[in-house]
Structure formats: C-alpha cells, structure tokens
Amino acid sequence: MSAVGSEVPPCSTVPEAVHRRRWAILAVLMLSLLIVVLDNSILNVAMKTIATPPPTGLGATHSQLEWAVNSYTLVFAGLLFTSGLLADRLGRKRVLLAGLVLFGAGSVLAGLAGSPGELIAFRALMGVGGALVMPPTLAVLMNVFERDEQPRAMGIWTGGVGVAIAVGPATGGLLLEHFWWGSVFMVNVPIVIAALIAMAVLVPESRDPAPGRPDVPGVLLSVVGLVLLVYGIIKGGQLADFTDPEVLLTVGGGLAVLAGFVLHERRSRHPALDVRYFREPDFSAAVTAVALVFFALMGVTFFMVFYTQSVRGYTPFQTGLLLLPLAASQLFFASRAELAVKRFGARATCTAGLLAVAATMAAFVLLGTDTPIWVLEVLFVVQGAGMAHVTPPVTVTIMRALPREKAGSGSAVNNIFRQVGGALGVAVLGSLLSAAYRGWIDGELAGVPGLSEGDRRAAGESIEATRALAERMGPAGRALAERADEAFVHAMHVTVAASAAVALAGAIVVARFMPGGPGASEGEGGRELRQSPEGPAEQAAGVLEGARPRG
C-alpha cells in the first residue's frame, strides 16, 4: 500500500532521549510480553498435579481444568481490541502498567487458590491483565523505533512470542520438580515487579493525539463477538464435534455479532477501527498469514507434548528442553528476516516461510514410536526458521497499514488474529487427533475381556486414559499400551497432514495477494485512509510526550 498524504520526516519521528534507550525499552517490553505468553504454556504441564487431591493439588475435575485454561483465554481474547483502543486513548504506558499490576495480583491469588473455582476466577483476572499488556507492547515499539529499524525490532518481538510459548513447558516442569503447583503462577511475581520498575523509568508515554469520541457500541460489539467466537471454538475442541448445536450457535452468534461490528464501524463517524483496511490485499493477506502460522505453532506444541511424554516417556522438563530448538530457531531467524525481505521482498519471504512450515508439518509423519529424537529436533529448527520468516514481515505490514497514532488498534488486530488462530489450532487439530485416535484404538479396546461399554468409551478418549487402563490390567495390559502408542502416532500423522494442508493454503494466499517485491520496504504504504486534523509535525509531537523531537 502506498502512503497517502505527507509523512513525518525521519529526523523528527522519535525524540533523541527516547532513541538512545530504544533497545533497553524493547528489553522491558519483551519482559512484559514473556510472562503473558509464557503463562499460557506453563500451565499445561501443571494440569496433572492440580487434578491431584489436596494437599498435593486441588482435586480439580477435567472440566474444571479446562475452565482454568479457558477462563484466561476467553477474557484475554475478548478484551484485546478494547485494550488497544484504551492504550491509544489513555496512554500506552499507563495501560501497560495497569495490566502488569492486575496480572501480578491475579498470579498471586491463583497460586494461593484453595479450590478449583477460585483458580478459575483468578485466572480470569490474569486474563484481564494479559489483555491490557499485549497490544500496548507492540504499539510502544512502533513509537520508539525509527521506520528503518522497526522490522528488526518487530522480528525480535515476534521471536520472543515463540520463545515464550516453547520455554513454558520446560519452566513449568522444572518448578514442579522442586515446588508446589502454585509455583507456576508465583514465578510471575518477581518478573512483574522488575518490569514495573523498569517500565516506570525507561518507557515514554505515548497516545493518539486526536482519538475522537469513544465508540462505545463498537467496543461492546467487539467484546461480545470475540467472546462468543472463541468460546464456540474452545467448546468444539472439547466436544471434538463442531456440528454440535451449542458450538454452532455460539460460533454463529459470534460471527453475526462481529458482522454487526463491521457494519457499525463502516457507518460510524468515529469508528474504533477503520474496517476499510481489510479491503487492502496485503493487509488481509498479512492477518490471514499470522492466524495460520499460530494455528500451526499452537497445534504442534499441543500434540507434541503428548508424543514426547506419553509415547516417548520424557518428563515435562525434558519435553520443554526438546522444544527449545524451535524457540531458539525462531528467535535467531526472526531478527534477521528483514534481510530476506530486503533481498527477495515480503511476498517471497512469507511464502517461502509458510512452505517451510508446511514441509516440516508433512515431515512429522516420519516420527514413530522409536524414531531417533534428533529427527524431531531438526524438524523443530526448520519449522522455527520458517515461522520466523513469516511473523515479522506480516506484523510489520499490519502495523504500518495504520497511522502510527493508531498503533494500539493495529496491535490489537494483530494479536486478535494470533489468538483466534492459536485457539483454532488447538481446537481443530486436537479434535482431529482425538477422533483419529479413537477410530484406531476402539478395535483394540473391543477385545479387552470384561470391559463395559462406558469403560471402553472412557479408555478411548486419550492415550493417557488407555494407558491408565493398561496399567490396571497389569502384565496383560502391556500389549494394549503398545497399541495405544501406535494409535497415537497414527492419529498424529493424520493431524500433521491436515496442518500441512492449512499452512500450504496460507502460502497460496500470501503468494497470490501479498505485494512486495525485492527492494520494496515492508508495509510501504501504511495507507492513511483517514487523516488526523493535525499535520505531520503535530502528529509526531503528540505521539511521544515529554520529549523534544530530534532534528
């Protein structure tokens, strides 16, 4: 997209005092981002302990465990767009600080929870804090880095998201080996305190200098629509049936409310989000790509935990270590993706990245019950490199599509598509994995003597349930445990084939619709469809407060 209107001169976009400490500011933003993203993945390894009766755990049921995860996800996803708007209007630093305080308080309360109900409620409070933290981090980044350095900074930011997702299981496993289950939440507290102090000292305040009137109906429609949509996706994954009436009603209702949001925004004189940006091919292709790449990432980390622990026998901590090559590869290549974009263009770089993701997904069919573990590590490295060449360029495209003073809204859109893509990845791929596993193992369970219909159905729900039955059978259950491993590997192969097809579809979309040839700057046109009343100089002066521009 080509820019419309005059642009702020490079020498005056970022004040000198802010420019000098920009990398320290990025480090603080990464620290804030780390705890929010890491918390989603760190909880997974604590589930089994939390389900244990007191005093070891809380004695949570399967449904309560699901809501301990989903209460956070629902609140987080539902408030992302609202958070971005508040950050632009009230000040990004102010919203970030408030979010960190809420997240830290929720972490303490969750770690001290005395019942599953309390844990669910305090996880929801953590979701509010997380939603207030996530969008402003990227918005602040856009306002403290010059245009030529933004791709590298965003590469580090997006790489940090992948690292946090991958290191969560290792951190959680290490904590559970030495402390009680609440330690997976308490570990957030010192990080929050350090981030609050550093942010208060280093991060400048920034906001939209001309936010216009609040769009209350638009905000309410966005919250209701996103909550219904994500709830329906989660419920479909739980039931392993996306045709269930409850799933169809909630997903359909969410999509209907979001359609109403779009219609309202198109007609509003003061829209919360100018939906005309979605008419631009590169913007729409970018948000599609970011959703699909997180669909793949969350789906892989979901079923890989079961493969490494249940089939291969690794501990939670060892499983986390096995995921580190994926994280390290993402972090290493994400900060260097801009070099590929400069040489080959954003379209070619993102297409190649998605093709690499699709290829590694397809290559997961090489994994069996006794495949050398180095094969998995090599695939993780290649997949991390592929993802690292997708997320930074598309994030730059999304953020540069909107004027800088709307950076909070742009970051919210980016994070919403990440969240919805990740939720779909876990729900859809998890449902497919469950269905394929049951289709294979049911025949084996039918041959177990004396097993009732209800027990057979329960034992076929997952590899863990089947293995629990095999253990109760003693030596006679050894063969059943082996069949369970084979069934899971078969189900995993079916799942990764579907995931590879999704990644391939994403590559086709990007190759067809995302412009950007060799030598073109990323997001070369954040097209300003609506100009602020202020001129460029006034916009620059209003973005960062309390500092004189350079030049």
Coordinates of C-alpha atoms in Angstrom, one line a residue:
M1 CA 0.0 0.0 0.0
S2 CA 1.3 3.4 -0.9
A3 CA 1.2 6.2 1.7
V4 CA -1.4 8.9 1.2
G5 CA -0.5 12.4 2.4
S6 CA 2.8 13.8 3.6
E7 CA 4.9 11.7 6.0
V8 CA 6.7 12.8 9.2
P9 CA 10.4 13.4 8.3
P10 CA 12.6 10.6 9.7
C11 CA 14.7 13.0 11.7
S12 CA 11.7 14.1 13.7
T13 CA 9.7 11.0 14.4
V14 CA 11.4 9.8 17.6
P15 CA 12.9 12.2 20.2
E16 CA 16.6 11.9 20.8
A17 CA 16.2 10.9 24.5
V18 CA 13.9 8.0 23.5
H19 CA 16.0 7.0 20.6
R20 CA 19.1 6.5 22.8
R21 CA 17.4 4.0 25.1
R22 CA 15.2 2.2 22.4
W23 CA 16.9 -1.2 22.8
A24 CA 16.5 -1.0 26.6
I25 CA 12.8 -0.2 26.1
L26 CA 12.5 -3.2 23.8
A27 CA 14.0 -5.4 26.5
V28 CA 11.4 -4.1 29.0
L29 CA 8.6 -4.8 26.6
M30 CA 9.9 -8.3 26.0
L31 CA 9.9 -8.9 29.7
S32 CA 6.3 -7.9 29.9
L33 CA 5.4 -10.0 26.9
L34 CA 7.3 -13.0 28.3
I35 CA 5.1 -13.5 31.3
V36 CA 1.8 -13.1 29.5
V37 CA 2.6 -15.6 26.7
L38 CA 4.6 -18.0 28.9
D39 CA 1.7 -18.3 31.3
N40 CA -0.5 -19.9 28.7
S41 CA 2.0 -22.7 28.0
I42 CA 3.4 -23.1 31.5
L43 CA 0.1 -24.1 33.0
N44 CA -0.3 -27.2 30.6
V45 CA 2.4 -29.2 32.5
A46 CA 0.8 -28.4 35.9
M47 CA -2.6 -29.8 35.0
K48 CA -1.9 -33.4 36.2
T49 CA -0.7 -32.0 39.6
I50 CA -3.6 -29.6 40.0
A51 CA -6.0 -32.6 39.4
T52 CA -4.4 -34.5 42.3
P53 CA -6.4 -34.4 45.5
P54 CA -5.3 -32.0 48.3
P55 CA -2.8 -31.3 49.7
T56 CA -0.7 -32.1 46.6
G57 CA -3.2 -30.4 44.3
L58 CA -6.8 -29.1 44.2
G59 CA -8.6 -32.2 43.1
A60 CA -9.8 -30.4 40.0
T61 CA -12.1 -32.3 37.6
H62 CA -11.3 -32.5 33.9
S63 CA -14.0 -29.8 33.2
Q64 CA -12.6 -27.6 35.9
L65 CA -9.1 -27.9 34.4
E66 CA -10.4 -26.9 31.0
W67 CA -12.0 -23.8 32.5
A68 CA -8.8 -22.9 34.4
V69 CA -7.3 -22.5 30.9
N70 CA -10.3 -21.2 29.1
S71 CA -11.3 -18.5 31.6
Y72 CA -8.0 -16.8 30.8
T73 CA -8.3 -17.3 27.1
L74 CA -11.9 -16.0 26.8
V75 CA -11.2 -12.9 28.8
F76 CA -7.9 -12.3 27.1
A77 CA -9.3 -12.6 23.6
G78 CA -12.5 -10.7 24.3
L79 CA -10.6 -7.6 25.7
L80 CA -7.7 -7.4 23.2
F81 CA -9.4 -4.9 20.9
T82 CA -10.7 -2.8 23.8
S83 CA -7.2 -2.8 25.3
G84 CA -5.7 -1.4 22.1
L85 CA -8.3 1.4 22.0
L86 CA -7.7 2.3 25.6
A87 CA -4.0 2.3 25.1
D88 CA -4.3 4.8 22.2
R89 CA -6.7 7.0 24.1
L90 CA -5.4 6.9 27.7
G91 CA -1.7 6.3 27.1
R92 CA 0.1 3.1 26.2
K93 CA 2.5 3.2 29.2
R94 CA -0.4 3.8 31.6
V95 CA -2.4 0.8 30.3
L96 CA 0.7 -1.4 30.3
L97 CA 1.4 -0.6 34.0
A98 CA -2.2 -1.2 34.9
G99 CA -2.1 -4.5 33.1
L100 CA 1.0 -5.7 34.8
V101 CA -0.4 -4.8 38.2
L102 CA -3.6 -6.8 37.5
F103 CA -1.6 -9.7 36.1
G104 CA 0.7 -9.8 39.1
A105 CA -2.2 -9.7 41.6
G106 CA -4.0 -12.4 39.7
S107 CA -0.9 -14.6 39.7
V108 CA -0.5 -14.3 43.5
L109 CA -4.2 -15.1 44.0
A110 CA -4.1 -18.0 41.6
G111 CA -1.0 -19.5 43.3
L112 CA -2.8 -19.4 46.6
A113 CA -6.2 -20.6 45.4
G114 CA -7.8 -23.1 47.7
S115 CA -10.3 -24.5 45.3
P116 CA -10.8 -25.1 41.5
G117 CA -13.5 -22.3 41.5
E118 CA -11.1 -19.8 43.0
L119 CA -8.4 -20.8 40.5
I120 CA -10.8 -20.3 37.6
A121 CA -11.8 -16.8 38.8
F122 CA -8.2 -15.7 39.4
R123 CA -7.2 -17.0 36.0
A124 CA -9.9 -14.7 34.5
L125 CA -8.3 -11.8 36.4
M126 CA -5.0 -12.7 34.9
G127 CA -6.7 -12.6 31.5
V128 CA -7.7 -9.0 32.1
G129 CA -4.2 -8.1 32.9
G130 CA -2.7 -10.0 30.0
A131 CA -5.1 -8.3 27.6
L132 CA -4.1 -4.9 28.8
V133 CA -0.4 -5.8 28.4
M134 CA -0.2 -7.4 25.0
P135 CA -1.4 -4.7 22.5
P136 CA 0.5 -1.8 24.0
T137 CA 3.8 -3.5 23.9
L138 CA 3.8 -3.5 20.1
A139 CA 2.3 -0.1 20.0
V140 CA 5.1 1.4 22.1
L141 CA 7.7 -0.4 19.9
M142 CA 6.2 1.4 16.8
N143 CA 6.7 4.7 18.6
V144 CA 10.2 4.4 19.9
F145 CA 11.9 2.9 16.8
E146 CA 12.6 4.7 13.5
R147 CA 11.0 3.3 10.4
D148 CA 14.1 1.6 9.2
E149 CA 14.7 -0.2 12.5
Q150 CA 11.1 -1.3 13.0
P151 CA 11.4 -4.6 11.1
R152 CA 14.3 -5.7 13.2
A153 CA 12.7 -4.7 16.4
M154 CA 9.4 -6.5 15.4
G155 CA 11.4 -9.5 14.4
I156 CA 12.8 -9.7 18.0
W157 CA 9.3 -9.1 19.4
T158 CA 7.7 -11.9 17.3
G159 CA 10.6 -14.2 18.1
G160 CA 10.1 -13.6 21.7
V161 CA 6.4 -14.7 21.4
G162 CA 7.6 -18.1 20.0
V163 CA 10.3 -18.4 22.7
A164 CA 7.8 -17.8 25.5
I165 CA 5.4 -20.5 24.1
A166 CA 8.2 -23.0 23.8
V167 CA 10.0 -22.4 27.1
G168 CA 6.8 -22.6 29.1
P169 CA 6.7 -26.4 29.5
A170 CA 10.4 -26.5 30.5
T171 CA 9.9 -23.8 33.1
G172 CA 6.8 -25.4 34.5
G173 CA 8.4 -28.9 34.6
L174 CA 11.4 -27.5 36.5
L175 CA 9.2 -25.7 39.0
L176 CA 7.0 -28.7 39.6
E177 CA 10.1 -30.9 40.3
H178 CA 11.1 -28.7 43.2
F179 CA 8.0 -26.7 44.4
W180 CA 4.2 -27.0 44.8
W181 CA 1.7 -26.5 41.9
G182 CA 1.2 -22.8 42.7
S183 CA 4.8 -22.0 41.9
V184 CA 3.9 -21.9 38.2
F185 CA 1.9 -18.7 39.0
M186 CA 4.2 -17.3 41.7
V187 CA 7.1 -17.2 39.3
N188 CA 5.4 -14.3 37.5
V189 CA 5.6 -12.0 40.6
P190 CA 9.3 -11.1 40.6
I191 CA 9.2 -10.7 36.8
V192 CA 6.2 -8.3 37.1
I193 CA 7.9 -6.3 39.8
A194 CA 11.1 -5.9 37.7
A195 CA 9.0 -5.0 34.6
L196 CA 7.0 -2.4 36.6
I197 CA 10.2 -0.7 37.9
A198 CA 12.0 -0.7 34.5
M199 CA 8.9 0.5 32.6
A200 CA 8.3 3.4 35.0
V201 CA 11.9 4.5 34.5
L202 CA 12.5 3.8 30.8
V203 CA 9.3 3.7 28.7
P204 CA 7.9 7.0 27.5
E205 CA 4.2 7.7 27.4
S206 CA 2.5 7.8 24.0
R207 CA -1.1 8.1 22.8
D208 CA -3.3 9.1 19.9
P209 CA -3.2 13.0 19.9
A210 CA -6.7 13.1 18.3
P211 CA -8.6 9.9 19.4
G212 CA -12.1 11.3 18.6
R213 CA -15.2 10.4 20.5
P214 CA -15.3 6.9 22.2
D215 CA -17.1 4.3 20.1
V216 CA -18.9 2.5 22.9
P217 CA -21.3 0.4 20.7
G218 CA -18.3 -0.7 18.6
V219 CA -16.3 -1.7 21.7
L220 CA -19.2 -3.7 23.2
L221 CA -19.9 -5.5 19.9
S222 CA -16.2 -6.4 19.6
V223 CA -16.1 -7.9 23.1
V224 CA -19.3 -9.9 22.7
G225 CA -18.4 -11.1 19.3
L226 CA -14.9 -12.2 20.2
V227 CA -16.0 -14.0 23.4
L228 CA -18.8 -15.9 21.6
L229 CA -16.5 -16.9 18.7
V230 CA -13.6 -18.1 20.9
Y231 CA -16.0 -19.9 23.3
G232 CA -17.5 -21.7 20.4
I233 CA -14.1 -22.7 19.1
I234 CA -13.0 -24.0 22.5
K235 CA -16.3 -25.9 23.0
G236 CA -15.9 -27.5 19.6
G237 CA -12.5 -28.7 20.6
Q238 CA -13.7 -30.0 24.0
L239 CA -16.6 -32.0 22.4
A240 CA -14.5 -33.0 19.3
D241 CA -17.6 -32.1 17.4
F242 CA -18.0 -28.7 15.6
T243 CA -21.5 -29.7 14.4
D244 CA -22.9 -29.7 18.0
P245 CA -25.8 -27.2 18.4
E246 CA -24.1 -25.3 21.2
V247 CA -21.0 -24.9 19.1
L248 CA -22.9 -23.8 16.0
L249 CA -25.0 -21.3 18.0
T250 CA -22.0 -19.7 19.8
V251 CA -19.7 -19.6 16.7
G252 CA -22.6 -18.4 14.5
G253 CA -23.6 -15.9 17.1
G254 CA -20.1 -14.6 17.4
L255 CA -19.7 -14.2 13.7
A256 CA -23.1 -12.5 13.5
V257 CA -22.1 -10.0 16.2
L258 CA -18.7 -9.4 14.5
A259 CA -20.6 -8.8 11.2
G260 CA -22.7 -6.2 13.1
F261 CA -19.5 -4.7 14.4
V262 CA -18.2 -4.3 10.8
L263 CA -21.4 -2.7 9.7
H264 CA -21.4 -0.3 12.6
E265 CA -17.8 0.7 12.0
R266 CA -18.5 1.3 8.3
R267 CA -21.3 3.7 9.2
S268 CA -19.8 5.4 12.3
R269 CA -18.3 8.9 12.0
H270 CA -15.9 7.9 14.8
P271 CA -15.1 4.2 14.3
A272 CA -13.0 2.3 16.7
L273 CA -11.4 0.5 13.7
D274 CA -11.5 1.7 10.1
V275 CA -12.5 -1.6 8.5
R276 CA -11.7 -0.4 5.1
Y277 CA -8.1 -1.5 5.7
F278 CA -9.3 -5.1 5.2
R279 CA -10.0 -4.2 1.6
E280 CA -6.3 -3.8 1.0
P281 CA -4.9 -7.2 -0.2
D282 CA -1.6 -7.0 1.7
F283 CA -3.3 -6.2 5.0
S284 CA -5.9 -9.0 4.6
A285 CA -3.2 -11.4 3.5
A286 CA -1.0 -10.5 6.4
V287 CA -3.7 -11.0 9.1
T288 CA -4.5 -14.4 7.4
A289 CA -0.9 -15.4 7.5
V290 CA -0.4 -14.5 11.2
A291 CA -3.5 -16.5 12.1
L292 CA -2.4 -19.6 10.1
V293 CA 1.2 -19.6 11.4
F294 CA -0.1 -19.5 15.0
F295 CA -2.6 -22.2 14.1
A296 CA 0.4 -24.4 13.2
L297 CA 2.5 -23.4 16.3
M298 CA -0.2 -23.9 18.9
G299 CA -1.3 -27.2 17.2
V300 CA 2.3 -28.5 17.2
T301 CA 3.0 -27.7 20.8
F302 CA -0.3 -29.2 21.8
F303 CA 0.2 -32.7 20.3
M304 CA 4.0 -32.8 20.7
V305 CA 3.6 -32.7 24.5
F306 CA 1.7 -35.9 24.3
Y307 CA 4.0 -37.5 21.8
T308 CA 7.2 -36.8 23.8
Q309 CA 5.7 -37.6 27.3
S310 CA 3.1 -40.3 26.7
V311 CA 4.7 -42.2 23.7
R312 CA 8.4 -41.5 24.2
G313 CA 8.4 -41.3 28.1
Y314 CA 10.1 -38.0 28.6
T315 CA 9.4 -35.9 31.7
P316 CA 7.6 -32.4 31.4
F317 CA 11.0 -30.8 32.0
Q318 CA 12.7 -32.9 29.3
T319 CA 9.8 -32.2 27.0
G320 CA 10.3 -28.4 27.5
L321 CA 14.0 -28.9 26.6
L322 CA 13.1 -30.7 23.4
L323 CA 11.0 -27.7 22.4
L324 CA 13.9 -25.2 22.9
P325 CA 15.4 -25.7 19.3
L326 CA 12.0 -24.5 18.0
A327 CA 12.3 -21.4 20.2
A328 CA 15.9 -20.7 19.5
S329 CA 15.5 -21.1 15.8
Q330 CA 12.6 -18.6 15.8
L331 CA 14.5 -16.1 17.9
F332 CA 17.6 -16.3 15.8
F333 CA 16.0 -16.0 12.4
A334 CA 13.2 -13.6 13.3
S335 CA 15.6 -10.8 14.0
R336 CA 17.2 -11.5 10.6
A337 CA 14.1 -11.9 8.5
E338 CA 14.3 -8.2 7.3
L339 CA 17.5 -9.2 5.4
A340 CA 15.5 -11.7 3.4
V341 CA 12.7 -9.2 2.9
K342 CA 15.1 -6.5 1.5
R343 CA 16.6 -9.0 -0.9
F344 CA 13.6 -11.0 -2.1
G345 CA 10.6 -9.0 -1.0
A346 CA 7.9 -9.6 1.7
R347 CA 5.7 -11.8 -0.6
A348 CA 8.5 -14.2 -1.5
T349 CA 9.9 -14.3 2.1
C350 CA 6.5 -15.1 3.7
T351 CA 5.6 -17.6 1.0
A352 CA 8.8 -19.5 1.5
G353 CA 8.4 -19.4 5.3
L354 CA 4.9 -20.9 5.1
L355 CA 6.1 -23.5 2.6
A356 CA 8.8 -24.4 5.1
V357 CA 6.2 -24.7 7.9
A358 CA 4.0 -26.9 5.6
A359 CA 7.0 -29.1 4.7
T360 CA 8.0 -29.7 8.3
M361 CA 4.4 -30.5 9.2
A362 CA 4.3 -33.1 6.5
A363 CA 7.7 -34.4 7.6
F364 CA 6.3 -35.2 11.1
V365 CA 4.8 -38.3 9.5
L366 CA 8.4 -39.7 9.7
L367 CA 8.1 -39.8 13.5
G368 CA 7.3 -43.2 15.0
T369 CA 7.4 -44.8 18.4
D370 CA 11.2 -45.3 18.3
T371 CA 12.4 -42.6 15.8
P372 CA 15.8 -41.1 16.8
I373 CA 14.9 -37.9 18.7
W374 CA 17.4 -35.8 16.7
V375 CA 15.0 -36.1 13.8
L376 CA 12.4 -34.2 15.8
E377 CA 14.9 -31.6 16.8
V378 CA 16.0 -31.0 13.2
L379 CA 12.3 -30.6 12.2
F380 CA 11.8 -28.1 15.0
V381 CA 14.8 -26.0 13.8
V382 CA 13.5 -25.9 10.2
Q383 CA 9.9 -25.1 11.4
G384 CA 11.2 -22.3 13.6
A385 CA 13.1 -20.8 10.7
G386 CA 10.0 -21.0 8.5
M387 CA 7.8 -19.3 11.1
A388 CA 10.5 -16.6 11.7
H389 CA 10.3 -15.6 8.1
V390 CA 6.5 -15.2 8.3
T391 CA 5.6 -13.4 11.5
P392 CA 7.9 -10.4 11.4
P393 CA 7.1 -9.3 7.8
V394 CA 3.4 -9.7 8.3
T395 CA 3.5 -7.9 11.6
V396 CA 5.3 -5.0 10.0
T397 CA 2.7 -5.0 7.2
I398 CA -0.2 -4.9 9.7
M399 CA 1.3 -2.2 11.9
R400 CA 2.3 0.0 9.1
A401 CA -1.1 -0.2 7.5
L402 CA -2.5 2.0 10.2
P403 CA -1.2 5.5 11.1
R404 CA 1.3 5.5 14.0
E405 CA -1.1 7.2 16.3
K406 CA -3.4 4.2 15.9
A407 CA -0.7 1.7 16.8
G408 CA -2.7 0.3 19.7
S409 CA -5.6 -0.6 17.5
G410 CA -3.2 -2.2 14.9
S411 CA -1.5 -4.2 17.6
A412 CA -4.9 -5.4 18.9
V413 CA -5.9 -6.6 15.4
N414 CA -2.6 -8.4 15.1
N415 CA -3.0 -10.1 18.5
I416 CA -6.6 -11.0 17.9
F417 CA -5.8 -12.9 14.8
R418 CA -2.9 -14.6 16.6
Q419 CA -5.2 -15.6 19.5
V420 CA -8.0 -16.9 17.2
G421 CA -5.6 -18.7 15.1
G422 CA -4.0 -20.4 18.1
A423 CA -7.3 -21.3 19.6
L424 CA -8.4 -22.8 16.3
G425 CA -5.1 -24.7 16.1
V426 CA -5.6 -26.4 19.5
A427 CA -9.4 -27.0 19.0
V428 CA -9.4 -28.2 15.4
L429 CA -6.2 -30.2 15.5
G430 CA -7.0 -31.5 19.0
S431 CA -10.4 -32.7 17.8
L432 CA -8.9 -34.4 14.7
L433 CA -6.3 -36.0 16.9
S434 CA -8.9 -37.3 19.3
A435 CA -11.2 -38.7 16.5
A436 CA -8.3 -40.4 14.7
Y437 CA -7.0 -41.9 17.9
R438 CA -10.4 -43.3 18.9
G439 CA -11.0 -44.7 15.4
W440 CA -7.9 -46.7 15.8
I441 CA -8.0 -47.8 19.4
D442 CA -11.7 -48.7 19.6
G443 CA -10.9 -52.0 17.9
E444 CA -8.2 -52.9 20.4
L445 CA -10.5 -52.0 23.3
A446 CA -13.3 -54.1 22.0
G447 CA -11.0 -57.1 22.5
V448 CA -10.4 -56.5 26.2
P449 CA -12.4 -59.0 28.2
G450 CA -14.9 -57.8 30.8
L451 CA -14.8 -54.1 29.8
S452 CA -18.1 -52.4 29.9
E453 CA -19.3 -50.0 27.2
G454 CA -18.8 -47.0 29.5
D455 CA -15.3 -48.0 30.5
R456 CA -14.4 -48.7 26.9
R457 CA -15.6 -45.2 25.8
A458 CA -13.7 -43.6 28.7
A459 CA -10.5 -45.5 27.9
G460 CA -10.7 -44.4 24.2
E461 CA -10.8 -40.7 25.0
S462 CA -7.0 -40.3 25.0
I463 CA -3.7 -42.1 25.1
E464 CA -3.4 -41.3 28.8
A465 CA -6.8 -42.9 29.5
T466 CA -5.9 -46.0 27.6
R467 CA -2.5 -46.3 29.3
A468 CA -4.3 -45.9 32.7
L469 CA -6.5 -48.9 31.8
A470 CA -3.4 -50.9 30.7
E471 CA -1.7 -50.2 34.0
R472 CA -4.7 -51.5 35.9
M473 CA -4.6 -54.7 33.8
G474 CA -1.0 -55.5 35.0
P475 CA 1.3 -57.5 32.7
A476 CA -1.7 -58.4 30.5
G477 CA -2.0 -54.7 29.6
R478 CA 1.5 -54.4 28.1
A479 CA 0.2 -55.2 24.6
L480 CA -2.6 -52.6 25.0
A481 CA -0.1 -49.9 26.0
E482 CA 1.9 -50.7 22.8
R483 CA -1.2 -50.5 20.7
A484 CA -2.1 -47.1 22.3
D485 CA 1.3 -45.7 21.3
E486 CA 0.8 -46.9 17.7
A487 CA -2.7 -45.5 17.7
F488 CA -1.5 -42.1 18.9
V489 CA 1.3 -42.0 16.3
H490 CA -1.3 -42.8 13.6
A491 CA -3.5 -40.0 14.9
M492 CA -0.6 -37.6 14.9
H493 CA 0.2 -38.4 11.3
V494 CA -3.4 -37.6 10.3
T495 CA -3.3 -34.4 12.2
V496 CA 0.0 -33.1 10.8
A497 CA -1.2 -33.9 7.3
A498 CA -4.2 -31.6 7.9
S499 CA -2.0 -28.9 9.4
A500 CA 0.4 -29.1 6.5
A501 CA -2.6 -28.5 4.1
V502 CA -3.6 -25.4 6.2
A503 CA 0.0 -24.0 6.0
L504 CA 0.1 -24.7 2.3
A505 CA -3.2 -22.8 1.8
G506 CA -1.7 -19.9 3.7
A507 CA 1.3 -19.9 1.4
I508 CA -1.0 -19.7 -1.6
V509 CA -3.0 -16.8 -0.1
V510 CA 0.2 -14.9 0.6
A511 CA 1.7 -15.6 -2.8
R512 CA -1.5 -14.5 -4.5
F513 CA -2.4 -11.4 -2.6
M514 CA 0.5 -10.0 -0.6
P515 CA 2.5 -7.5 -2.7
G516 CA 6.1 -6.6 -2.0
G517 CA 8.9 -7.5 -4.5
P518 CA 12.7 -7.3 -4.0
G519 CA 13.9 -4.0 -2.6
A520 CA 10.4 -2.8 -1.5
S521 CA 10.2 -1.7 2.1
E522 CA 7.8 -3.6 4.2
G523 CA 4.4 -2.1 4.6
E524 CA 5.4 0.6 2.1
G525 CA 2.4 2.2 2.3
G526 CA 0.6 2.3 5.5
R527 CA -2.2 3.9 3.7
E528 CA -3.8 6.6 5.8
L529 CA -7.4 6.3 4.8
R530 CA -8.4 8.9 7.4
Q531 CA -6.2 11.8 8.1
S532 CA -6.0 13.3 11.6
P533 CA -6.8 17.0 11.8
E534 CA -3.2 17.7 12.8
G535 CA -0.4 17.9 10.3
P536 CA 2.6 15.6 10.4
A537 CA 4.6 17.7 12.9
E538 CA 1.6 17.8 15.3
Q539 CA 1.1 14.1 15.0
A540 CA 4.8 13.4 15.8
A541 CA 4.7 15.8 18.7
G542 CA 1.6 14.1 20.1
V543 CA 2.8 10.5 19.8
L544 CA 5.6 10.7 22.4
E545 CA 5.0 13.0 25.4
G546 CA 7.5 15.0 27.4
A547 CA 10.5 14.9 24.9
R548 CA 11.7 17.1 22.1
P549 CA 11.9 15.6 18.6
R550 CA 15.3 15.1 17.0
G551 CA 16.4 17.2 14.1

